[in-house]
PDB file of C-alpha atoms in Angstrom:
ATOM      1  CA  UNK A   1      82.633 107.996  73.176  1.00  0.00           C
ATOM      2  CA  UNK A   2      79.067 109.001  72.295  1.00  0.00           C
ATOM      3  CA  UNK A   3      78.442 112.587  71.078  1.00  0.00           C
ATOM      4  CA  UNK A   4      74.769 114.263  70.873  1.00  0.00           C
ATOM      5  CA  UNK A   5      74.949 117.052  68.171  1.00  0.00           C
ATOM      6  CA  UNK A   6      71.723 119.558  68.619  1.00  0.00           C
ATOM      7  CA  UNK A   7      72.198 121.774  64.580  1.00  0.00           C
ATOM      8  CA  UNK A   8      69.243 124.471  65.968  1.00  0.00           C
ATOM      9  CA  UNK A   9      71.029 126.806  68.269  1.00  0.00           C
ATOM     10  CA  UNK A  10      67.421 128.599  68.130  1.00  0.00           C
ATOM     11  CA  UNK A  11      63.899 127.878  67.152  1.00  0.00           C
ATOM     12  CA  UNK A  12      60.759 129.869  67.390  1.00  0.00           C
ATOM     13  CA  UNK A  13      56.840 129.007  66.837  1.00  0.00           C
ATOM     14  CA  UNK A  14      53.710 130.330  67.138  1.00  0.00           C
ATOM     15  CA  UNK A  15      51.395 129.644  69.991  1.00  0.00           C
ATOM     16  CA  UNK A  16      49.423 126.854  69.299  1.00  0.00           C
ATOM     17  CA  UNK A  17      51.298 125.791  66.648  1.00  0.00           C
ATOM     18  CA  UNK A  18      53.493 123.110  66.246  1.00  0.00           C
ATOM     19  CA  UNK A  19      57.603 122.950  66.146  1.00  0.00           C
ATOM     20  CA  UNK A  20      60.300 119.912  65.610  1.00  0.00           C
ATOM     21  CA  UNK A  21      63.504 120.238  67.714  1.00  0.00           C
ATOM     22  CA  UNK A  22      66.133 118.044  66.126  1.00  0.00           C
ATOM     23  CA  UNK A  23      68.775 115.495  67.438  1.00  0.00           C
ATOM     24  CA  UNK A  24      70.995 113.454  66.572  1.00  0.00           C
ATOM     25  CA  UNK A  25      73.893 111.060  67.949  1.00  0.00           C
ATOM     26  CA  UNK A  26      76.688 108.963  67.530  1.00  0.00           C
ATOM     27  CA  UNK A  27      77.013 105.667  69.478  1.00  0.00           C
ATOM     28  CA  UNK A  28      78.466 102.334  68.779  1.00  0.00           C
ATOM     29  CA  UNK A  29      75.990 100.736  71.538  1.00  0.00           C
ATOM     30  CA  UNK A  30      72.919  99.553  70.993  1.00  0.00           C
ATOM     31  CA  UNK A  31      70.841  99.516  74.204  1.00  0.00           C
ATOM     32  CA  UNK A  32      70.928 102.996  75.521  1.00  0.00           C
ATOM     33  CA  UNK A  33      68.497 105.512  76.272  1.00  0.00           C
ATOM     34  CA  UNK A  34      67.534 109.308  75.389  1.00  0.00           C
ATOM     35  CA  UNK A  35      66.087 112.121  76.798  1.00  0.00           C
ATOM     36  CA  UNK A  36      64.631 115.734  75.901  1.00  0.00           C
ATOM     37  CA  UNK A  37      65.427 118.105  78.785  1.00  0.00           C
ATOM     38  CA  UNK A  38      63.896 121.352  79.426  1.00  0.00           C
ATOM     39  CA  UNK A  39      65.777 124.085  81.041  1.00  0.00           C
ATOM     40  CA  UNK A  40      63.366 128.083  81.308  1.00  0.00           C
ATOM     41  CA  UNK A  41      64.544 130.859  82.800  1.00  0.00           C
ATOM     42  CA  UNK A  42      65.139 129.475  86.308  1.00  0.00           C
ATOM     43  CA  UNK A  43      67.766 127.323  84.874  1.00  0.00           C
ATOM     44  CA  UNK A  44      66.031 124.102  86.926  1.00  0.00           C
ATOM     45  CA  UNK A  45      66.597 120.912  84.358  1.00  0.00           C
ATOM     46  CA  UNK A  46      62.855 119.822  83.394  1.00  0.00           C
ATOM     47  CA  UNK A  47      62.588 116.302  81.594  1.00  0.00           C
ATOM     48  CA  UNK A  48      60.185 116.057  79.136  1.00  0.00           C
ATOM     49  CA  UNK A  49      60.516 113.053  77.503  1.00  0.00           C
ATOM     50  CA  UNK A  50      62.342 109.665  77.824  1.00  0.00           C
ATOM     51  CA  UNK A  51      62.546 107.125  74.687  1.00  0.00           C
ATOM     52  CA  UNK A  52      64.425 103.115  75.468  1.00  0.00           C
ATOM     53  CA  UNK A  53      66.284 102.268  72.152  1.00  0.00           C
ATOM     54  CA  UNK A  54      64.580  98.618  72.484  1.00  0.00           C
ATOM     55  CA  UNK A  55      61.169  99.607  72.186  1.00  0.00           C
ATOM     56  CA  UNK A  56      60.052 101.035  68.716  1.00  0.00           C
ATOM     57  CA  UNK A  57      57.374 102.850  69.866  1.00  0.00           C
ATOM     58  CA  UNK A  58      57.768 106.802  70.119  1.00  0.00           C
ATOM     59  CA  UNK A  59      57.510 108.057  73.438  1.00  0.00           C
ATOM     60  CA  UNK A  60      54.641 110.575  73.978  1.00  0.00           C
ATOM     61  CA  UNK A  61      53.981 112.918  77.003  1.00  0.00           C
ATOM     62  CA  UNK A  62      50.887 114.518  76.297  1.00  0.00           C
ATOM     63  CA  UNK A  63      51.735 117.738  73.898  1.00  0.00           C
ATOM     64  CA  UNK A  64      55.594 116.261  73.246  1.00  0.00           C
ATOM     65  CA  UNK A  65      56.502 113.308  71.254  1.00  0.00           C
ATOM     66  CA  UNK A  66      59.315 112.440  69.807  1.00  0.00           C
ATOM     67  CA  UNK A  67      60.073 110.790  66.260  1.00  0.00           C
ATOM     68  CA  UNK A  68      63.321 108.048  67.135  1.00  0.00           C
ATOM     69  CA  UNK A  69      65.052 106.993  64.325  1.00  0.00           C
ATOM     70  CA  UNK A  70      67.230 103.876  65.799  1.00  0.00           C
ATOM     71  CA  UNK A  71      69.258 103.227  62.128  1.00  0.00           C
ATOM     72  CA  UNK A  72      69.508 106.827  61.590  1.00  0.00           C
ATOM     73  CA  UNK A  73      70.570 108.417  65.054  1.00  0.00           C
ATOM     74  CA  UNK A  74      67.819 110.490  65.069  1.00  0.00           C
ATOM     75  CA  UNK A  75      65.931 111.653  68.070  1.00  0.00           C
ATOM     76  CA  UNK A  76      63.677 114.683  67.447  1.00  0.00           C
ATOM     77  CA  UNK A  77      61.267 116.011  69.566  1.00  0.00           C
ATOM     78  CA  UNK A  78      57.362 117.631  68.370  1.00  0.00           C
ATOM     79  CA  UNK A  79      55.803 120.089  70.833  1.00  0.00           C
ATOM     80  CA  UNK A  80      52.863 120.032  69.539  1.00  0.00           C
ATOM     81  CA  UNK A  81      49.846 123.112  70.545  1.00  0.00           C
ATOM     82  CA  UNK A  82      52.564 125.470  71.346  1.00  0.00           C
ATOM     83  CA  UNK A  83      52.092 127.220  74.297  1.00  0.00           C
ATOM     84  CA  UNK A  84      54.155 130.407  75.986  1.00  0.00           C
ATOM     85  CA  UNK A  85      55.271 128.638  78.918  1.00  0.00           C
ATOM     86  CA  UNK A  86      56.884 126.006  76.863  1.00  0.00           C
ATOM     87  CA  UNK A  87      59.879 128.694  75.860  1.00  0.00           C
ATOM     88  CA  UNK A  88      63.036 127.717  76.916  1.00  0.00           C
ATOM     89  CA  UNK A  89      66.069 125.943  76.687  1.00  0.00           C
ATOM     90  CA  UNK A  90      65.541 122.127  75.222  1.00  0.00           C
ATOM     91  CA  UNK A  91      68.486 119.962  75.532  1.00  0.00           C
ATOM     92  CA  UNK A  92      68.616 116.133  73.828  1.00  0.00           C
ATOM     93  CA  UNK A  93      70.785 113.998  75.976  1.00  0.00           C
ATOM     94  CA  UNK A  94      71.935 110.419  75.826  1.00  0.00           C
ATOM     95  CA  UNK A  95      72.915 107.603  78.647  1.00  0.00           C
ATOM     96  CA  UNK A  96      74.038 104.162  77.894  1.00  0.00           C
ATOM     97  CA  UNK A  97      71.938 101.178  79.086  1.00  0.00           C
ATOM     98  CA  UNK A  98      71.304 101.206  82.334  1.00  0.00           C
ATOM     99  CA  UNK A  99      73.647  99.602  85.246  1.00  0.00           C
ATOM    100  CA  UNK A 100      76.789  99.706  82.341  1.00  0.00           C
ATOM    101  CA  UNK A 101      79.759 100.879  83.711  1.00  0.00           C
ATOM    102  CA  UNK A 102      78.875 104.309  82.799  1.00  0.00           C
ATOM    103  CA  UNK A 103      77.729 105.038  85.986  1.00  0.00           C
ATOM    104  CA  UNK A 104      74.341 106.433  85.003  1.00  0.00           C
ATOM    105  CA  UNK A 105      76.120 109.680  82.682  1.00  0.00           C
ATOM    106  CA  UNK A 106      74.617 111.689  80.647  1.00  0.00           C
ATOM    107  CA  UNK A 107      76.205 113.296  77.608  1.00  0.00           C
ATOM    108  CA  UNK A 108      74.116 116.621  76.216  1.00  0.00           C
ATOM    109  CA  UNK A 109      73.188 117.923  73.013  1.00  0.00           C
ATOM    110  CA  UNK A 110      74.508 121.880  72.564  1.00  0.00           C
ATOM    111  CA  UNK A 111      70.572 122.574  73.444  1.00  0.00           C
ATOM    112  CA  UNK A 112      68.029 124.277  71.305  1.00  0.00           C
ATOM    113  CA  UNK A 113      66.827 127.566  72.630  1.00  0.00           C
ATOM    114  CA  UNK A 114      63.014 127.928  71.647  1.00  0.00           C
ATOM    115  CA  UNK A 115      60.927 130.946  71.527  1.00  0.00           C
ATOM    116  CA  UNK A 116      56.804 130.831  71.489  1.00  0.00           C
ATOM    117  CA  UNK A 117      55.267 133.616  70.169  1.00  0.00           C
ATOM    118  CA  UNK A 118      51.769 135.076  71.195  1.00  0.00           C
TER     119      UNK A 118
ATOM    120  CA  UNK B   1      60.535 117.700 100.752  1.00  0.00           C
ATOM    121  CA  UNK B   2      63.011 115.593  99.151  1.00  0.00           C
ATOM    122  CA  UNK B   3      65.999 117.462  96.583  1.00  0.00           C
ATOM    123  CA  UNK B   4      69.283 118.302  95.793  1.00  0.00           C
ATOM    124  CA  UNK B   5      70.261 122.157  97.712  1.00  0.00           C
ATOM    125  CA  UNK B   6      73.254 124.015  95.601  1.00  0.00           C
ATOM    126  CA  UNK B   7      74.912 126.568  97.441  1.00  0.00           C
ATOM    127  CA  UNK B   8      75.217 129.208  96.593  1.00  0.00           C
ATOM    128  CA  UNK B   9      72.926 130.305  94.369  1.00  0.00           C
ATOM    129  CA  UNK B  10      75.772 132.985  92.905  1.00  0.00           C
ATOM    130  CA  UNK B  11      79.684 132.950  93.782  1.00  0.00           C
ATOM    131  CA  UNK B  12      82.412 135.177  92.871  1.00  0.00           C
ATOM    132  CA  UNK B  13      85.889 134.094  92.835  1.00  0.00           C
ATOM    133  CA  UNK B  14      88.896 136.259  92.471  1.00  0.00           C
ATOM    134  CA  UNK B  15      92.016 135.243  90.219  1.00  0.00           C
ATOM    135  CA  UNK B  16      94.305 132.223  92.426  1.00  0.00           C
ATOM    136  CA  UNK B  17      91.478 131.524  94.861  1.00  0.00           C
ATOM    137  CA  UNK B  18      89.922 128.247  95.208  1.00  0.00           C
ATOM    138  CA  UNK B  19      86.367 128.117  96.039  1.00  0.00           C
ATOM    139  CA  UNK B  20      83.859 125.290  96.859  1.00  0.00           C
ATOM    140  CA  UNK B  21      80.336 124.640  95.533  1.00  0.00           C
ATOM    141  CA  UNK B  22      77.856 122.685  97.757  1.00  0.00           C
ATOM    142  CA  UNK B  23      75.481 119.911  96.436  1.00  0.00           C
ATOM    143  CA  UNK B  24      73.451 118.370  99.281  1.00  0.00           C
ATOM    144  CA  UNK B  25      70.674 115.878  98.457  1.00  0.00           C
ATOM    145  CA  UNK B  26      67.987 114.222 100.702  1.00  0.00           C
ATOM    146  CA  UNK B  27      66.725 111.101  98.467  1.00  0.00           C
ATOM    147  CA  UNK B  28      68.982 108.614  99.703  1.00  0.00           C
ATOM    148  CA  UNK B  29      70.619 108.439  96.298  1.00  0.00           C
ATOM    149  CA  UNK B  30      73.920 106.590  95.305  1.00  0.00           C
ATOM    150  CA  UNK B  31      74.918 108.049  92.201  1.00  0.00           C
ATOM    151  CA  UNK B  32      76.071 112.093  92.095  1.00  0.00           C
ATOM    152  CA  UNK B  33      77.079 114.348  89.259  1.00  0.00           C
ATOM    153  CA  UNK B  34      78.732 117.794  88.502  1.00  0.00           C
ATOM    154  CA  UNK B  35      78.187 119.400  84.994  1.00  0.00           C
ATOM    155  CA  UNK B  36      79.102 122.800  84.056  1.00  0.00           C
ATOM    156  CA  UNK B  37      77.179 124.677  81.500  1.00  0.00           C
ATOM    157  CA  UNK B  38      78.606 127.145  78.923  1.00  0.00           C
ATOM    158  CA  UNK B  39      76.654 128.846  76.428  1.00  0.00           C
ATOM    159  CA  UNK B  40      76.657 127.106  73.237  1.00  0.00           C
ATOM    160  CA  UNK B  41      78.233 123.621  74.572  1.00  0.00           C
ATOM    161  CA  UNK B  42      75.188 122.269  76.411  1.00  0.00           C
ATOM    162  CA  UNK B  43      76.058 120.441  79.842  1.00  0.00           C
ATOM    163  CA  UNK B  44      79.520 118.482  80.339  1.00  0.00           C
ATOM    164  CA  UNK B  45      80.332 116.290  82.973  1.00  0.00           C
ATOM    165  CA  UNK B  46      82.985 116.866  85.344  1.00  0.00           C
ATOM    166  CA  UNK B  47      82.891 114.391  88.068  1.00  0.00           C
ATOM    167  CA  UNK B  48      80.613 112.004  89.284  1.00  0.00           C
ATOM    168  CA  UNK B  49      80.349 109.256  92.159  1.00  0.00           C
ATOM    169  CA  UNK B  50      78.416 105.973  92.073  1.00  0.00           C
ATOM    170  CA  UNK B  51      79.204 105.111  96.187  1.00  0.00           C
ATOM    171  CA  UNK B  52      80.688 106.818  98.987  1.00  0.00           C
ATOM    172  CA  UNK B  53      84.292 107.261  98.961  1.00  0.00           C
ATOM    173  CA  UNK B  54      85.107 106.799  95.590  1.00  0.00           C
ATOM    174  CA  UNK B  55      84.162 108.874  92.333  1.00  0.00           C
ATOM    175  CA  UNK B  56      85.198 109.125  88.784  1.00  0.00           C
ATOM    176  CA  UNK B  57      86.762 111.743  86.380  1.00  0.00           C
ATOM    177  CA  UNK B  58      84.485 113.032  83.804  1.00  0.00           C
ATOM    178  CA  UNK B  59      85.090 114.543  80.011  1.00  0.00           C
ATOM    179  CA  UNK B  60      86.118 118.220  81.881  1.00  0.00           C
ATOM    180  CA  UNK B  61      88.021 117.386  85.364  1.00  0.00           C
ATOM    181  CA  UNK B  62      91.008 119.610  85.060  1.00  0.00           C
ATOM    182  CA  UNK B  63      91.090 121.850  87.357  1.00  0.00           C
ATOM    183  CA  UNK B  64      88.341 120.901  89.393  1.00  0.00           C
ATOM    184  CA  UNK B  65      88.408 118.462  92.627  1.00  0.00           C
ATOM    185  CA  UNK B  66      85.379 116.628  94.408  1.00  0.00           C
ATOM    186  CA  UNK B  67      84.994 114.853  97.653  1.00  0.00           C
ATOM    187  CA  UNK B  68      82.192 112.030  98.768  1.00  0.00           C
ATOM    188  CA  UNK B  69      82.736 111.657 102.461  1.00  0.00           C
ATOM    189  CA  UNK B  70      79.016 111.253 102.944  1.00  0.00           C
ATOM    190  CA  UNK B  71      76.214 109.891 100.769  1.00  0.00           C
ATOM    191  CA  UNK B  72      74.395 113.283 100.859  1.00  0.00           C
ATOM    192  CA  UNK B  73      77.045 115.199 100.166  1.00  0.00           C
ATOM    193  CA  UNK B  74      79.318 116.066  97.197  1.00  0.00           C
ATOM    194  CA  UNK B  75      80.956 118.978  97.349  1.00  0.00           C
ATOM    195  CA  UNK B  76      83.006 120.785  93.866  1.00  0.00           C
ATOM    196  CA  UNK B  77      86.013 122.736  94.309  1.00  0.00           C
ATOM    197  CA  UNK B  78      87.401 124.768  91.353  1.00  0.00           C
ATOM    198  CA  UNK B  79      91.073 125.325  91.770  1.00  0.00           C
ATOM    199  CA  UNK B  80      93.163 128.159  90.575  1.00  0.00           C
ATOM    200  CA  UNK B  81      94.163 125.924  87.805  1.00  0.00           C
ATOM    201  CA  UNK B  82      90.958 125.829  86.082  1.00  0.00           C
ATOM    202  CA  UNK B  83      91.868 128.916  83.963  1.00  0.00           C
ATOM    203  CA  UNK B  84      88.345 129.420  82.744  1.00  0.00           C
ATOM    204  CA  UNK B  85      85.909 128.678  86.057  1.00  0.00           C
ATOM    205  CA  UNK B  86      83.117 131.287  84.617  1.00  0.00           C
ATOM    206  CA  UNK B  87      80.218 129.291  84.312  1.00  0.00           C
ATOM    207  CA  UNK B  88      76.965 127.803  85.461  1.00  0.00           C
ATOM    208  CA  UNK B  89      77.425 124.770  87.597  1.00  0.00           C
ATOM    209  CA  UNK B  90      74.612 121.707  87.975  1.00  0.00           C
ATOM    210  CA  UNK B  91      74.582 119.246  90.593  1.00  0.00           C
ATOM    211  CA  UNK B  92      72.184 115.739  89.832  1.00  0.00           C
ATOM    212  CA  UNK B  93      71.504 112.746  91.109  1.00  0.00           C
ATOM    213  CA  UNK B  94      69.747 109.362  90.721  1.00  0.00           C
ATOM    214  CA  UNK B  95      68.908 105.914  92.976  1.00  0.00           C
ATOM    215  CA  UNK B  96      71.690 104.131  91.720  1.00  0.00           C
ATOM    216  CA  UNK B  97      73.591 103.754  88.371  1.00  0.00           C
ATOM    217  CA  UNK B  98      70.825 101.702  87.202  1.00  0.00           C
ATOM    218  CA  UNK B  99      68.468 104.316  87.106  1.00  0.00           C
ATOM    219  CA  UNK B 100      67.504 107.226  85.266  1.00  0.00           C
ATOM    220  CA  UNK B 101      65.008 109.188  87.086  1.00  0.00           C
ATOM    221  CA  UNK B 102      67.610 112.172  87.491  1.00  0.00           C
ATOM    222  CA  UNK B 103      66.766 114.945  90.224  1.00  0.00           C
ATOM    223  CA  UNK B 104      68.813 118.317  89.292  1.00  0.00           C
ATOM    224  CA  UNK B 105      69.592 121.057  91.532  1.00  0.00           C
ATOM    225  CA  UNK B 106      69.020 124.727  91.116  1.00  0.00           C
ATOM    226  CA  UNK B 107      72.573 125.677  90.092  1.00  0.00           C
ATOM    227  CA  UNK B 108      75.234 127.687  91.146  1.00  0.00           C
ATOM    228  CA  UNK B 109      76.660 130.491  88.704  1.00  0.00           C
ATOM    229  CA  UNK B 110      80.094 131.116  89.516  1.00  0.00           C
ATOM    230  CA  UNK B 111      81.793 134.477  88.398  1.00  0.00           C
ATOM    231  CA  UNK B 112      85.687 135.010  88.303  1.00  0.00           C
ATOM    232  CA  UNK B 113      86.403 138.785  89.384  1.00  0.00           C
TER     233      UNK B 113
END
């Protein structure tokens, strides 16, 4: 079974700076996929960020990139230009490849909660 | 619009009752999921359904049941067995299994009183 394993139960940055949210998981596959969720106050699941394990490239969505680390099991994500609305709850989750008989699943990190500071 | 509706939104459940949360979507989606959130654990699954009529245990399914009568609709029921029902309770779904644009509902935070 896979396991995602967030180590910051909390983060905090200054606004406009820049902060790393770690990740990292354990998985005998090796097409799969990973996410960065976002989850503020309202408790509605955000996604930020989706990386395929076959491409090398980092994903980037505008502020938020991630550094993926196939070999290593890494998957952290940069939120770069901090701003106040990006506080919240940030969770890392895996999937296998798609159509597997997983049936789509999604196994979550512990989450990350982040604070900005003005 | 299109969505998943929880309902509802809060639910209080008294020791030995069973109780029912509602997940209704409108996207015409095959594949349906119920994770429960505790503080410090992240999300973990506890049912989910590719197709109509049939669905799957996940890593957390004692004490809980689940029904897919309908494609729209997959109801959770926590039995009195699940000894520990306090927590905050996410519907999702996507097109099919081979898909991972995931729509999440709102929530519902269940209490035990």
């Amino acid at each position: 079974a896979q396991t995602v394993t967030q180590s910051q139960p909390e983060m905090s940055v200054q606004e406009a700076e820049t902060v790393t949210l770690s990740c990292t998981y354990d998985t005998s596959e090796s097409d799969y996929y990973l996410f960065w969720y976002k989850q503020p106050p309202s408790r509605q699941m955000i996604l930020v960020i989706r990386q395929e394990a076959y491409k090398q490239q980092n994903a980037t969505e505008n502020r938020f990139s991630v550094n993926f680390q196939k070999a290593a099991k890494s998957f952290s994500l940069k939120i770069s230009d901090s701003q106040l609305g990006d506080a919240a709850m940030y969770f890392c989750a895996y999937r296998s490849q798609l159509g597997g008989t997983s049936y789509g699943k999604l196994t979550f990190g512990q989450g990350t909660i982040l604070t900005v500071h003005p | 619009d299109g969505g998943i509706t929880q309902s509802p939104k809060y639910l209080f459940r008294k020791e030995g009752q069973n109780v029912t949360l509602s997940c209704e979507q409108n996207l015409n989606h095959d594949a349906m999921y119920w994770y429960r959130q505790d503080p410090g654990q992240g999300l973990r699954l506890i049912y989910y359904s590719q197709i109509v009529n049939d669905f799957q245990k996940g890593d957390i399914a004692e004490g809980y049941s689940v029904s897919r009568e309908k494609k729209e609709s997959f109801p959770l029921t926590v039995t009195s067995a699940q000894k520990n029902p306090t927590a905050f309770y996410l519907c999702a779904s996507i097109a099919t299994a081979a898909n991972y644009g995931y729509t999440f509902g709102s929530g519902t935070r269940l209490t035990v009183v």
